[in-house]
Amino acid sequence: MKDSTKKIIYTVLIGLPVMLIVWSFSLYFFGCQTNNTCTGYNDAIRTPIPPFPPASLPVAKVGANAADSTPKCKITAVQLIGSWVDAGYPETDPFKFTDSKGTACVGTFAADIQKLFLTPNLWYDGAASCNTCHNSQLLPAYKSMDISTYAGILAGSNRADANAKGNDILGGGVWEKSLLKGMIFAPDGKTEINRPAMPLGRPATVPAEGPLLSAGSPEEQ
Ligand code: HEC
């Protein structure tokens, strides 16, 4: 065998293992530096995961609730009806009122007033709705009064028949003078006109001005 051929064979036989040793040592050296503490990973170079920001947006409303996102005003039932009467008790036009926080608000008969007469359990738990007793069947209805519709409220009480006008209960547009206020403003359950507070059977625990309600919406600036 030629010397040069032997040289190549020895070089390969010795060179390969040497390169392997050098290569694995360099892996160890660059991976673990010189302090010989190979922990397998390095905390500092990991991409930090930022903490999740706390949820701050209100829960999104869907479906029928989505349209109902305008903030409501807060006002007592008696003050709300009073504002509507003092505004000339409009049937469809909006009326203004100031809510319990002093916010200028607007409401309408259809959306805010009528339900106070039609909704059971509104004035207190267990309360019959006003129209249970005051409805379009004037003869059995108490005081021959129909409080369930706009026309009925305007026609008043003690009506002879469906076409007849009765006694005005809206004080001619002056809330303070109205019979309606007289019957529903009741400190400690007692009206100031010495008649039974409405809704009939109303307990003394109901606030003088009735329940605090969400009604109307803040007026546009
Ligand atoms: C359970 C039946 C009943 C319910 C419910 C009821 N009322 Fe009456 N209402 C009566 C009776 C009975 C009278 C007569 C009271 C009296 O003896 O003075 C009356 C009288 C009235 C009067 C006076 C009419 C007049 O000319 O003398 C008004 C106004 C009135 N109610 C409004 C209301 C309103 C508003 C509500 C709901 C908040 C209501 N009522 C709920 C039975 C009821």
PDB file of C-alpha atoms and ligand atoms in Angstrom:
ATOM      1  CA  MET A   1       0.000   0.000   0.000  1.00  0.00           C
ATOM      2  CA  LYS A   2       1.249   3.451  -0.849  1.00  0.00           C
ATOM      3  CA  ASP A   3       2.340   5.692   2.020  1.00  0.00           C
ATOM      4  CA  SER A   4       0.089   8.429   0.801  1.00  0.00           C
ATOM      5  CA  THR A   5      -2.867   6.089   0.908  1.00  0.00           C
ATOM      6  CA  LYS A   6      -2.015   5.029   4.467  1.00  0.00           C
ATOM      7  CA  LYS A   7      -1.780   8.712   5.441  1.00  0.00           C
ATOM      8  CA  ILE A   8      -5.259   9.369   4.172  1.00  0.00           C
ATOM      9  CA  ILE A   9      -6.634   6.317   6.003  1.00  0.00           C
ATOM     10  CA  TYR A  10      -4.948   7.282   9.329  1.00  0.00           C
ATOM     11  CA  THR A  11      -6.010  10.879   8.944  1.00  0.00           C
ATOM     12  CA  VAL A  12      -9.600   9.790   8.469  1.00  0.00           C
ATOM     13  CA  LEU A  13      -9.443   7.210  11.301  1.00  0.00           C
ATOM     14  CA  ILE A  14      -7.974   9.708  13.787  1.00  0.00           C
ATOM     15  CA  GLY A  15      -9.497  12.897  12.366  1.00  0.00           C
ATOM     16  CA  LEU A  16     -13.120  11.744  12.485  1.00  0.00           C
ATOM     17  CA  PRO A  17     -13.125  10.823  16.219  1.00  0.00           C
ATOM     18  CA  VAL A  18     -11.266  14.062  17.030  1.00  0.00           C
ATOM     19  CA  MET A  19     -13.795  16.141  15.125  1.00  0.00           C
ATOM     20  CA  LEU A  20     -16.593  14.289  16.917  1.00  0.00           C
ATOM     21  CA  ILE A  21     -15.065  15.033  20.315  1.00  0.00           C
ATOM     22  CA  VAL A  22     -14.457  18.680  19.461  1.00  0.00           C
ATOM     23  CA  TRP A  23     -17.975  19.029  18.094  1.00  0.00           C
ATOM     24  CA  SER A  24     -19.706  17.520  21.113  1.00  0.00           C
ATOM     25  CA  PHE A  25     -17.506  19.543  23.472  1.00  0.00           C
ATOM     26  CA  SER A  26     -18.427  22.735  21.656  1.00  0.00           C
ATOM     27  CA  LEU A  27     -22.120  21.847  21.992  1.00  0.00           C
ATOM     28  CA  TYR A  28     -21.588  21.410  25.687  1.00  0.00           C
ATOM     29  CA  PHE A  29     -19.502  24.596  25.961  1.00  0.00           C
ATOM     30  CA  PHE A  30     -21.863  26.902  24.080  1.00  0.00           C
ATOM     31  CA  GLY A  31     -24.935  25.322  25.628  1.00  0.00           C
ATOM     32  CA  CYS A  32     -23.769  25.368  29.219  1.00  0.00           C
ATOM     33  CA  GLN A  33     -21.077  28.031  29.233  1.00  0.00           C
ATOM     34  CA  THR A  34     -18.145  27.352  31.500  1.00  0.00           C
ATOM     35  CA  ASN A  35     -20.018  27.064  34.780  1.00  0.00           C
ATOM     36  CA  ASN A  36     -21.096  23.519  34.013  1.00  0.00           C
ATOM     37  CA  THR A  37     -24.746  24.069  34.913  1.00  0.00           C
ATOM     38  CA  CYS A  38     -26.756  22.693  32.086  1.00  0.00           C
ATOM     39  CA  THR A  39     -30.355  23.121  33.192  1.00  0.00           C
ATOM     40  CA  GLY A  40     -31.706  22.393  29.788  1.00  0.00           C
ATOM     41  CA  TYR A  41     -33.412  25.744  29.238  1.00  0.00           C
ATOM     42  CA  ASN A  42     -32.814  29.407  29.908  1.00  0.00           C
ATOM     43  CA  ASP A  43     -35.677  31.355  31.477  1.00  0.00           C
ATOM     44  CA  ALA A  44     -34.421  34.739  30.384  1.00  0.00           C
ATOM     45  CA  ILE A  45     -34.580  34.111  26.686  1.00  0.00           C
ATOM     46  CA  ARG A  46     -38.136  32.768  26.619  1.00  0.00           C
ATOM     47  CA  THR A  47     -40.717  35.061  25.091  1.00  0.00           C
ATOM     48  CA  PRO A  48     -42.596  36.498  28.029  1.00  0.00           C
ATOM     49  CA  ILE A  49     -46.392  35.968  27.930  1.00  0.00           C
ATOM     50  CA  PRO A  50     -48.086  39.163  29.059  1.00  0.00           C
ATOM     51  CA  PRO A  51     -50.800  38.713  31.692  1.00  0.00           C
ATOM     52  CA  PHE A  52     -54.298  38.944  30.266  1.00  0.00           C
ATOM     53  CA  PRO A  53     -55.749  42.437  30.682  1.00  0.00           C
ATOM     54  CA  PRO A  54     -58.783  42.399  32.984  1.00  0.00           C
ATOM     55  CA  ALA A  55     -62.107  42.363  31.125  1.00  0.00           C
ATOM     56  CA  SER A  56     -63.486  45.889  31.255  1.00  0.00           C
ATOM     57  CA  LEU A  57     -66.138  46.130  28.544  1.00  0.00           C
ATOM     58  CA  PRO A  58     -69.792  45.559  29.466  1.00  0.00           C
ATOM     59  CA  VAL A  59     -71.180  42.245  28.354  1.00  0.00           C
ATOM     60  CA  ALA A  60     -72.445  42.598  24.791  1.00  0.00           C
ATOM     61  CA  LYS A  61     -76.189  42.459  24.493  1.00  0.00           C
ATOM     62  CA  VAL A  62     -77.715  40.314  21.789  1.00  0.00           C
ATOM     63  CA  GLY A  63     -81.127  39.854  20.247  1.00  0.00           C
ATOM     64  CA  ALA A  64     -84.030  41.812  21.665  1.00  0.00           C
ATOM     65  CA  ASN A  65     -81.854  43.297  24.415  1.00  0.00           C
ATOM     66  CA  ALA A  66     -79.455  44.901  21.949  1.00  0.00           C
ATOM     67  CA  ALA A  67     -81.897  47.647  21.006  1.00  0.00           C
ATOM     68  CA  ASP A  68     -82.592  48.368  24.658  1.00  0.00           C
ATOM     69  CA  SER A  69     -79.148  49.728  25.471  1.00  0.00           C
ATOM     70  CA  THR A  70     -80.087  53.400  26.006  1.00  0.00           C
ATOM     71  CA  PRO A  71     -79.641  54.287  29.652  1.00  0.00           C
ATOM     72  CA  LYS A  72     -82.912  54.723  31.497  1.00  0.00           C
ATOM     73  CA  CYS A  73     -83.754  57.498  33.934  1.00  0.00           C
ATOM     74  CA  LYS A  74     -84.846  56.788  37.504  1.00  0.00           C
ATOM     75  CA  ILE A  75     -88.004  58.349  38.880  1.00  0.00           C
ATOM     76  CA  THR A  76     -90.832  57.453  41.232  1.00  0.00           C
ATOM     77  CA  ALA A  77     -94.159  56.387  39.745  1.00  0.00           C
ATOM     78  CA  VAL A  78     -96.055  59.370  41.171  1.00  0.00           C
ATOM     79  CA  GLN A  79     -93.495  61.910  39.953  1.00  0.00           C
ATOM     80  CA  LEU A  80     -93.466  60.348  36.507  1.00  0.00           C
ATOM     81  CA  ILE A  81     -97.255  60.534  36.130  1.00  0.00           C
ATOM     82  CA  GLY A  82     -97.160  64.053  37.597  1.00  0.00           C
ATOM     83  CA  SER A  83     -94.613  65.217  35.010  1.00  0.00           C
ATOM     84  CA  TRP A  84     -96.783  63.813  32.241  1.00  0.00           C
ATOM     85  CA  VAL A  85     -99.919  65.544  33.568  1.00  0.00           C
ATOM     86  CA  ASP A  86     -98.117  68.871  34.096  1.00  0.00           C
ATOM     87  CA  ALA A  87     -96.789  68.637  30.523  1.00  0.00           C
ATOM     88  CA  GLY A  88    -100.416  68.602  29.330  1.00  0.00           C
ATOM     89  CA  TYR A  89    -100.711  64.782  29.300  1.00  0.00           C
ATOM     90  CA  PRO A  90     -99.654  64.338  25.634  1.00  0.00           C
ATOM     91  CA  GLU A  91    -100.829  61.142  23.957  1.00  0.00           C
ATOM     92  CA  THR A  92     -97.922  60.639  21.538  1.00  0.00           C
ATOM     93  CA  ASP A  93     -95.547  63.605  21.925  1.00  0.00           C
ATOM     94  CA  PRO A  94     -92.677  63.059  24.343  1.00  0.00           C
ATOM     95  CA  PHE A  95     -92.829  64.878  27.674  1.00  0.00           C
ATOM     96  CA  LYS A  96     -89.901  66.089  29.733  1.00  0.00           C
ATOM     97  CA  PHE A  97     -89.147  65.164  33.313  1.00  0.00           C
ATOM     98  CA  THR A  98     -86.279  65.504  35.740  1.00  0.00           C
ATOM     99  CA  ASP A  99     -85.209  62.195  37.207  1.00  0.00           C
ATOM    100  CA  SER A 100     -84.145  61.426  40.779  1.00  0.00           C
ATOM    101  CA  LYS A 101     -80.518  62.310  40.001  1.00  0.00           C
ATOM    102  CA  GLY A 102     -81.484  65.630  38.400  1.00  0.00           C
ATOM    103  CA  THR A 103     -80.961  64.387  34.836  1.00  0.00           C
ATOM    104  CA  ALA A 104     -83.142  65.986  32.160  1.00  0.00           C
ATOM    105  CA  CYS A 105     -85.134  63.145  30.629  1.00  0.00           C
ATOM    106  CA  VAL A 106     -87.941  62.469  28.176  1.00  0.00           C
ATOM    107  CA  GLY A 107     -90.648  59.834  28.168  1.00  0.00           C
ATOM    108  CA  THR A 108     -93.856  59.020  26.353  1.00  0.00           C
ATOM    109  CA  PHE A 109     -97.318  57.945  27.412  1.00  0.00           C
ATOM    110  CA  ALA A 110     -97.119  54.660  25.504  1.00  0.00           C
ATOM    111  CA  ALA A 111     -93.686  53.604  26.734  1.00  0.00           C
ATOM    112  CA  ASP A 112     -93.630  54.992  30.262  1.00  0.00           C
ATOM    113  CA  ILE A 113     -97.049  55.987  31.637  1.00  0.00           C
ATOM    114  CA  GLN A 114     -99.535  53.427  30.415  1.00  0.00           C
ATOM    115  CA  LYS A 115     -97.715  50.448  31.892  1.00  0.00           C
ATOM    116  CA  LEU A 116     -98.004  51.948  35.372  1.00  0.00           C
ATOM    117  CA  PHE A 117    -101.736  51.303  35.064  1.00  0.00           C
ATOM    118  CA  LEU A 118    -101.529  47.950  33.268  1.00  0.00           C
ATOM    119  CA  THR A 119     -98.741  46.068  35.058  1.00  0.00           C
ATOM    120  CA  PRO A 120     -99.488  43.817  38.030  1.00  0.00           C
ATOM    121  CA  ASN A 121     -97.013  43.788  40.940  1.00  0.00           C
ATOM    122  CA  LEU A 122     -95.652  47.143  39.872  1.00  0.00           C
ATOM    123  CA  TRP A 123     -96.712  49.263  42.840  1.00  0.00           C
ATOM    124  CA  TYR A 124     -95.885  46.505  45.301  1.00  0.00           C
ATOM    125  CA  ASP A 125     -95.518  42.727  45.307  1.00  0.00           C
ATOM    126  CA  GLY A 126     -98.957  41.249  44.939  1.00  0.00           C
ATOM    127  CA  ALA A 127    -100.568  44.456  43.651  1.00  0.00           C
ATOM    128  CA  ALA A 128    -103.351  44.064  41.125  1.00  0.00           C
ATOM    129  CA  SER A 129    -102.895  46.275  38.067  1.00  0.00           C
ATOM    130  CA  CYS A 130    -105.091  49.388  38.096  1.00  0.00           C
ATOM    131  CA  ASN A 131    -107.043  48.170  35.088  1.00  0.00           C
ATOM    132  CA  THR A 132    -108.115  45.054  36.984  1.00  0.00           C
ATOM    133  CA  CYS A 133    -110.634  47.339  38.709  1.00  0.00           C
ATOM    134  CA  HIS A 134    -110.817  50.317  36.341  1.00  0.00           C
ATOM    135  CA  ASN A 135    -111.391  49.039  32.816  1.00  0.00           C
ATOM    136  CA  SER A 136    -113.537  49.332  29.717  1.00  0.00           C
ATOM    137  CA  GLN A 137    -116.393  47.347  31.243  1.00  0.00           C
ATOM    138  CA  LEU A 138    -117.524  50.527  32.895  1.00  0.00           C
ATOM    139  CA  LEU A 139    -120.462  49.136  34.784  1.00  0.00           C
ATOM    140  CA  PRO A 140    -118.724  46.501  36.832  1.00  0.00           C
ATOM    141  CA  ALA A 141    -115.568  48.658  36.902  1.00  0.00           C
ATOM    142  CA  TYR A 142    -114.941  50.552  40.112  1.00  0.00           C
ATOM    143  CA  LYS A 143    -115.940  54.189  39.826  1.00  0.00           C
ATOM    144  CA  SER A 144    -117.081  53.566  36.223  1.00  0.00           C
ATOM    145  CA  MET A 145    -113.601  54.446  35.127  1.00  0.00           C
ATOM    146  CA  ASP A 146    -111.403  52.931  32.407  1.00  0.00           C
ATOM    147  CA  ILE A 147    -107.768  53.599  33.185  1.00  0.00           C
ATOM    148  CA  SER A 148    -106.475  51.104  30.606  1.00  0.00           C
ATOM    149  CA  THR A 149    -106.414  53.466  27.608  1.00  0.00           C
ATOM    150  CA  TYR A 150    -105.500  57.084  26.904  1.00  0.00           C
ATOM    151  CA  ALA A 151    -109.086  57.948  25.980  1.00  0.00           C
ATOM    152  CA  GLY A 152    -110.372  56.208  29.092  1.00  0.00           C
ATOM    153  CA  ILE A 153    -108.026  58.142  31.395  1.00  0.00           C
ATOM    154  CA  LEU A 154    -109.093  61.432  29.798  1.00  0.00           C
ATOM    155  CA  ALA A 155    -112.768  60.536  30.041  1.00  0.00           C
ATOM    156  CA  GLY A 156    -112.350  60.210  33.811  1.00  0.00           C
ATOM    157  CA  SER A 157    -114.473  58.560  36.478  1.00  0.00           C
ATOM    158  CA  ASN A 158    -118.171  58.048  37.210  1.00  0.00           C
ATOM    159  CA  ARG A 159    -119.111  57.768  33.564  1.00  0.00           C
ATOM    160  CA  ALA A 160    -122.699  56.898  32.626  1.00  0.00           C
ATOM    161  CA  ASP A 161    -121.624  54.868  29.590  1.00  0.00           C
ATOM    162  CA  ALA A 162    -118.797  54.289  27.127  1.00  0.00           C
ATOM    163  CA  ASN A 163    -119.540  57.504  25.242  1.00  0.00           C
ATOM    164  CA  ALA A 164    -119.959  59.681  28.278  1.00  0.00           C
ATOM    165  CA  LYS A 165    -117.400  61.948  29.846  1.00  0.00           C
ATOM    166  CA  GLY A 166    -117.074  61.635  33.570  1.00  0.00           C
ATOM    167  CA  ASN A 167    -115.193  63.498  36.278  1.00  0.00           C
ATOM    168  CA  ASP A 168    -111.769  64.750  35.300  1.00  0.00           C
ATOM    169  CA  ILE A 169    -109.100  62.915  37.297  1.00  0.00           C
ATOM    170  CA  LEU A 170    -106.163  64.891  35.850  1.00  0.00           C
ATOM    171  CA  GLY A 171    -106.841  68.235  37.574  1.00  0.00           C
ATOM    172  CA  GLY A 172    -107.268  69.955  34.219  1.00  0.00           C
ATOM    173  CA  GLY A 173    -103.532  69.485  33.672  1.00  0.00           C
ATOM    174  CA  VAL A 174    -102.458  70.630  37.149  1.00  0.00           C
ATOM    175  CA  TRP A 175    -101.027  67.602  38.926  1.00  0.00           C
ATOM    176  CA  GLU A 176    -101.198  69.043  42.424  1.00  0.00           C
ATOM    177  CA  LYS A 177    -104.947  69.553  42.088  1.00  0.00           C
ATOM    178  CA  SER A 178    -105.704  66.240  40.399  1.00  0.00           C
ATOM    179  CA  LEU A 179    -107.812  63.466  41.901  1.00  0.00           C
ATOM    180  CA  LEU A 180    -105.336  60.963  40.454  1.00  0.00           C
ATOM    181  CA  LYS A 181    -102.546  62.420  42.586  1.00  0.00           C
ATOM    182  CA  GLY A 182    -104.890  62.486  45.534  1.00  0.00           C
ATOM    183  CA  MET A 183    -105.443  58.737  45.193  1.00  0.00           C
ATOM    184  CA  ILE A 184    -101.857  57.572  44.543  1.00  0.00           C
ATOM    185  CA  PHE A 185     -99.740  59.912  46.691  1.00  0.00           C
ATOM    186  CA  ALA A 186     -99.878  58.176  50.052  1.00  0.00           C
ATOM    187  CA  PRO A 187     -97.322  58.766  52.832  1.00  0.00           C
ATOM    188  CA  ASP A 188     -97.523  55.779  55.225  1.00  0.00           C
ATOM    189  CA  GLY A 189    -100.259  54.324  53.070  1.00  0.00           C
ATOM    190  CA  LYS A 190    -102.662  57.225  53.738  1.00  0.00           C
ATOM    191  CA  THR A 191    -103.810  59.657  51.080  1.00  0.00           C
ATOM    192  CA  GLU A 192    -104.079  63.341  51.910  1.00  0.00           C
ATOM    193  CA  ILE A 193    -107.713  63.340  50.780  1.00  0.00           C
ATOM    194  CA  ASN A 194    -108.771  60.655  53.259  1.00  0.00           C
ATOM    195  CA  ARG A 195    -109.670  58.095  50.661  1.00  0.00           C
ATOM    196  CA  PRO A 196    -108.208  54.611  50.207  1.00  0.00           C
ATOM    197  CA  ALA A 197    -104.805  54.714  48.528  1.00  0.00           C
ATOM    198  CA  MET A 198    -104.487  53.171  45.062  1.00  0.00           C
ATOM    199  CA  PRO A 199    -103.944  50.446  44.092  1.00  0.00           C
ATOM    200  CA  LEU A 200    -106.711  49.473  46.507  1.00  0.00           C
ATOM    201  CA  GLY A 201    -105.278  47.444  49.374  1.00  0.00           C
ATOM    202  CA  ARG A 202    -101.910  49.209  49.154  1.00  0.00           C
ATOM    203  CA  PRO A 203     -99.850  48.532  52.292  1.00  0.00           C
ATOM    204  CA  ALA A 204     -98.347  51.347  54.343  1.00  0.00           C
ATOM    205  CA  THR A 205     -94.846  50.125  53.503  1.00  0.00           C
ATOM    206  CA  VAL A 206     -95.139  51.334  49.901  1.00  0.00           C
ATOM    207  CA  PRO A 207     -93.274  54.671  49.589  1.00  0.00           C
ATOM    208  CA  ALA A 208     -95.468  57.793  49.392  1.00  0.00           C
ATOM    209  CA  GLU A 209     -94.592  58.289  45.739  1.00  0.00           C
ATOM    210  CA  GLY A 210     -94.758  54.616  44.845  1.00  0.00           C
ATOM    211  CA  PRO A 211     -91.872  52.549  43.502  1.00  0.00           C
ATOM    212  CA  LEU A 212     -88.697  53.996  42.003  1.00  0.00           C
ATOM    213  CA  LEU A 213     -88.734  53.043  38.334  1.00  0.00           C
ATOM    214  CA  SER A 214     -86.495  52.982  35.297  1.00  0.00           C
ATOM    215  CA  ALA A 215     -88.263  55.109  32.721  1.00  0.00           C
ATOM    216  CA  GLY A 216     -87.704  57.294  29.668  1.00  0.00           C
ATOM    217  CA  SER A 217     -84.206  58.218  28.570  1.00  0.00           C
ATOM    218  CA  PRO A 218     -81.818  61.146  29.069  1.00  0.00           C
ATOM    219  CA  GLU A 219     -82.634  64.099  26.857  1.00  0.00           C
ATOM    220  CA  GLU A 220     -80.284  64.664  23.892  1.00  0.00           C
ATOM    221  CA  GLN A 221     -77.848  67.498  24.635  1.00  0.00           C
TER     222      GLN A 221
HETATM  223  C1  HEC B   1    -108.747  46.178  43.671  1.00  0.00           C
HETATM  224  C2  HEC B   1    -109.457  47.186  42.903  1.00  0.00           C
HETATM  225  C3  HEC B   1    -108.750  48.472  42.601  1.00  0.00           C
HETATM  226  C4  HEC B   1    -107.498  48.624  42.085  1.00  0.00           C
HETATM  227  C5  HEC B   1    -106.458  47.544  41.733  1.00  0.00           C
HETATM  228  C6  HEC B   1    -107.329  50.041  41.870  1.00  0.00           C
HETATM  229  N1  HEC B   1    -108.423  50.710  42.254  1.00  0.00           N
HETATM  230 FE1  HEC B   1    -108.751  52.699  42.076  1.00  0.00          FE
HETATM  231  N2  HEC B   1    -110.515  52.521  43.046  1.00  0.00           N
HETATM  232  C7  HEC B   1    -111.024  51.355  43.561  1.00  0.00           C
HETATM  233  C8  HEC B   1    -112.138  51.664  44.439  1.00  0.00           C
HETATM  234  C9  HEC B   1    -112.956  50.652  45.224  1.00  0.00           C
HETATM  235  C10 HEC B   1    -112.267  53.068  44.418  1.00  0.00           C
HETATM  236  C11 HEC B   1    -113.212  53.905  45.237  1.00  0.00           C
HETATM  237  C12 HEC B   1    -112.450  54.213  46.538  1.00  0.00           C
HETATM  238  C13 HEC B   1    -113.261  54.974  47.579  1.00  0.00           C
HETATM  239  O1  HEC B   1    -113.974  54.325  48.326  1.00  0.00           O
HETATM  240  O2  HEC B   1    -113.096  56.191  47.640  1.00  0.00           O
HETATM  241  C14 HEC B   1    -111.227  53.558  43.520  1.00  0.00           C
HETATM  242  C15 HEC B   1    -111.083  54.894  43.208  1.00  0.00           C
HETATM  243  C16 HEC B   1    -110.099  55.380  42.353  1.00  0.00           C
HETATM  244  C17 HEC B   1    -110.012  56.764  41.910  1.00  0.00           C
HETATM  245  C18 HEC B   1    -110.966  57.882  42.255  1.00  0.00           C
HETATM  246  C19 HEC B   1    -112.106  57.921  41.262  1.00  0.00           C
HETATM  247  C20 HEC B   1    -113.208  58.881  41.721  1.00  0.00           C
HETATM  248  O3  HEC B   1    -113.736  59.597  40.886  1.00  0.00           O
HETATM  249  O4  HEC B   1    -113.528  58.846  42.918  1.00  0.00           O
HETATM  250  C21 HEC B   1    -108.899  56.854  41.123  1.00  0.00           C
HETATM  251  C22 HEC B   1    -108.381  58.086  40.421  1.00  0.00           C
HETATM  252  C23 HEC B   1    -108.298  55.547  41.092  1.00  0.00           C
HETATM  253  N3  HEC B   1    -109.061  54.669  41.819  1.00  0.00           N
HETATM  254  C24 HEC B   1    -107.138  55.251  40.433  1.00  0.00           C
HETATM  255  C25 HEC B   1    -106.498  54.019  40.523  1.00  0.00           C
HETATM  256  C26 HEC B   1    -105.156  53.767  40.070  1.00  0.00           C
HETATM  257  C27 HEC B   1    -104.272  54.800  39.381  1.00  0.00           C
HETATM  258  C28 HEC B   1    -104.867  52.483  40.354  1.00  0.00           C
HETATM  259  C29 HEC B   1    -103.561  51.758  40.147  1.00  0.00           C
HETATM  260  C30 HEC B   1    -102.389  52.394  40.667  1.00  0.00           C
HETATM  261  C31 HEC B   1    -106.050  51.912  40.967  1.00  0.00           C
HETATM  262  N4  HEC B   1    -106.995  52.877  41.079  1.00  0.00           N
HETATM  263  C32 HEC B   1    -106.158  50.595  41.336  1.00  0.00           C
HETATM  264  C33 HEC B   1    -110.556  50.101  43.269  1.00  0.00           C
HETATM  265  C34 HEC B   1    -109.315  49.803  42.741  1.00  0.00           C
END
